[in-house]
Amino acid sequence: MKIKELLHYTYIFPILAVGYYFSGAMGTGVISDVIAGILLTGSVISAVHHAEVVAHKVGEPFGTIILALCITILEVALIISLMVAGGDQAITLARDTVFAAVMLILNGILGICILVGGVKYYEQFFARTSATTYLVSIVSILILTLVLPNFTSSINGPFYNQAQLVFVSIACLVIYGTFLMVQTVRHRNYFIVPEEHPEENYIPSFQKTLSSFVFLIICLAIVVLMAKGLSSTIENMVQSLGAPKSLVGVIIAGMVLLPEGLAAIRAARSNQIQSSLNLALGSALASIGLTIPAVSVVCIMYDIPLVLGLDKKDIILLSLSVFIVMLSLSRGKTNILYGTVLLVNLAAYIFTVIVP
């Protein structure tokens, strides 16, 4: 790779962020946190660039799968590290983080993509079969992991006992594994929109793709680490505003999802709404379908209680979000109304977090 390419901002920001994080300067004052925020934002933008390079090389839907899996793996690492450190005080952390991520993806990322695309192109078209395939898997896993624990009777409270936790974890992996097989092998055509001008597609070299993949991992890792490092600052800010502590989880989930969100929005602006759906719904499915089994293993190993069931308010908001998404994606085309309604749902979710 040429030296000129290495001096591009998409390589410089991650390197500076890594150096700054491990220098121990974070958390020493307001200025240090502002610098950390700038470097974090630069790393997010860099991650989007490198993800697009990889996607151009491997093609759809593999490019969106790679980004979704990378972010999910790092999200799982963040949750597990906080849970092990927090012990019994972190028993709701996995549930709150996964729920926040799903609500931000379904209402926020998807809503902005549909609204942006609708404003620019009036209507955008996608394969209804892809949306149905995503939603069937997402709804099943959501009910099994976040709703059903409230109604089992083997143990009191919104918990699963160990046998139930193992069964639900296996069920999540079976659903997600089957979905991946459908998406990449048996029905790959569901998730691909033919290019109007395929000869204009840019295909990067193997060396550039490899370097972008490495820097994609670095960018995502440093985003998660810096989000974790800034969590205490964010928590203090939230407390100073008099808002509930649960808002911290929403903010951190939003920071972790920024790379994927920006990539999905850029795809929508380029009239590639199918790629936006692949990114958003694929991330939601991976987030819950892989996070719960991984966290369950850790909780069983360390004997940490794991609260999974949502309260009544959150179940209503989750049901509303899933129902609106299903209606919005049922016709194979979008318009600004669908995006607006989803963003209103997101605002209602965040508002009820602040004012429960």
CSV table of C-alpha atoms in Angstrom, one decimal, residues 45 51 85 103 146 154 191 247-248 294 310 354:
chain,number,residue,atom,x,y,z
A,45,ILE,CA,-16.5,7.7,10.1
A,51,ALA,CA,-16.7,-1.3,5.8
A,85,ALA,CA,-16.9,-6.3,36.7
A,103,MET,CA,-35.1,0.0,19.5
A,146,LEU,CA,-37.3,-10.5,26.2
A,154,SER,CA,-40.2,-22.4,37.3
A,191,PHE,CA,-31.2,-9.8,-0.4
A,247,LEU,CA,-30.4,6.7,29.7
A,248,VAL,CA,-26.7,5.9,29.9
A,294,ALA,CA,-22.9,-15.4,24.7
A,310,LEU,CA,-39.0,-6.5,30.0
A,354,ILE,CA,-36.1,10.1,30.6
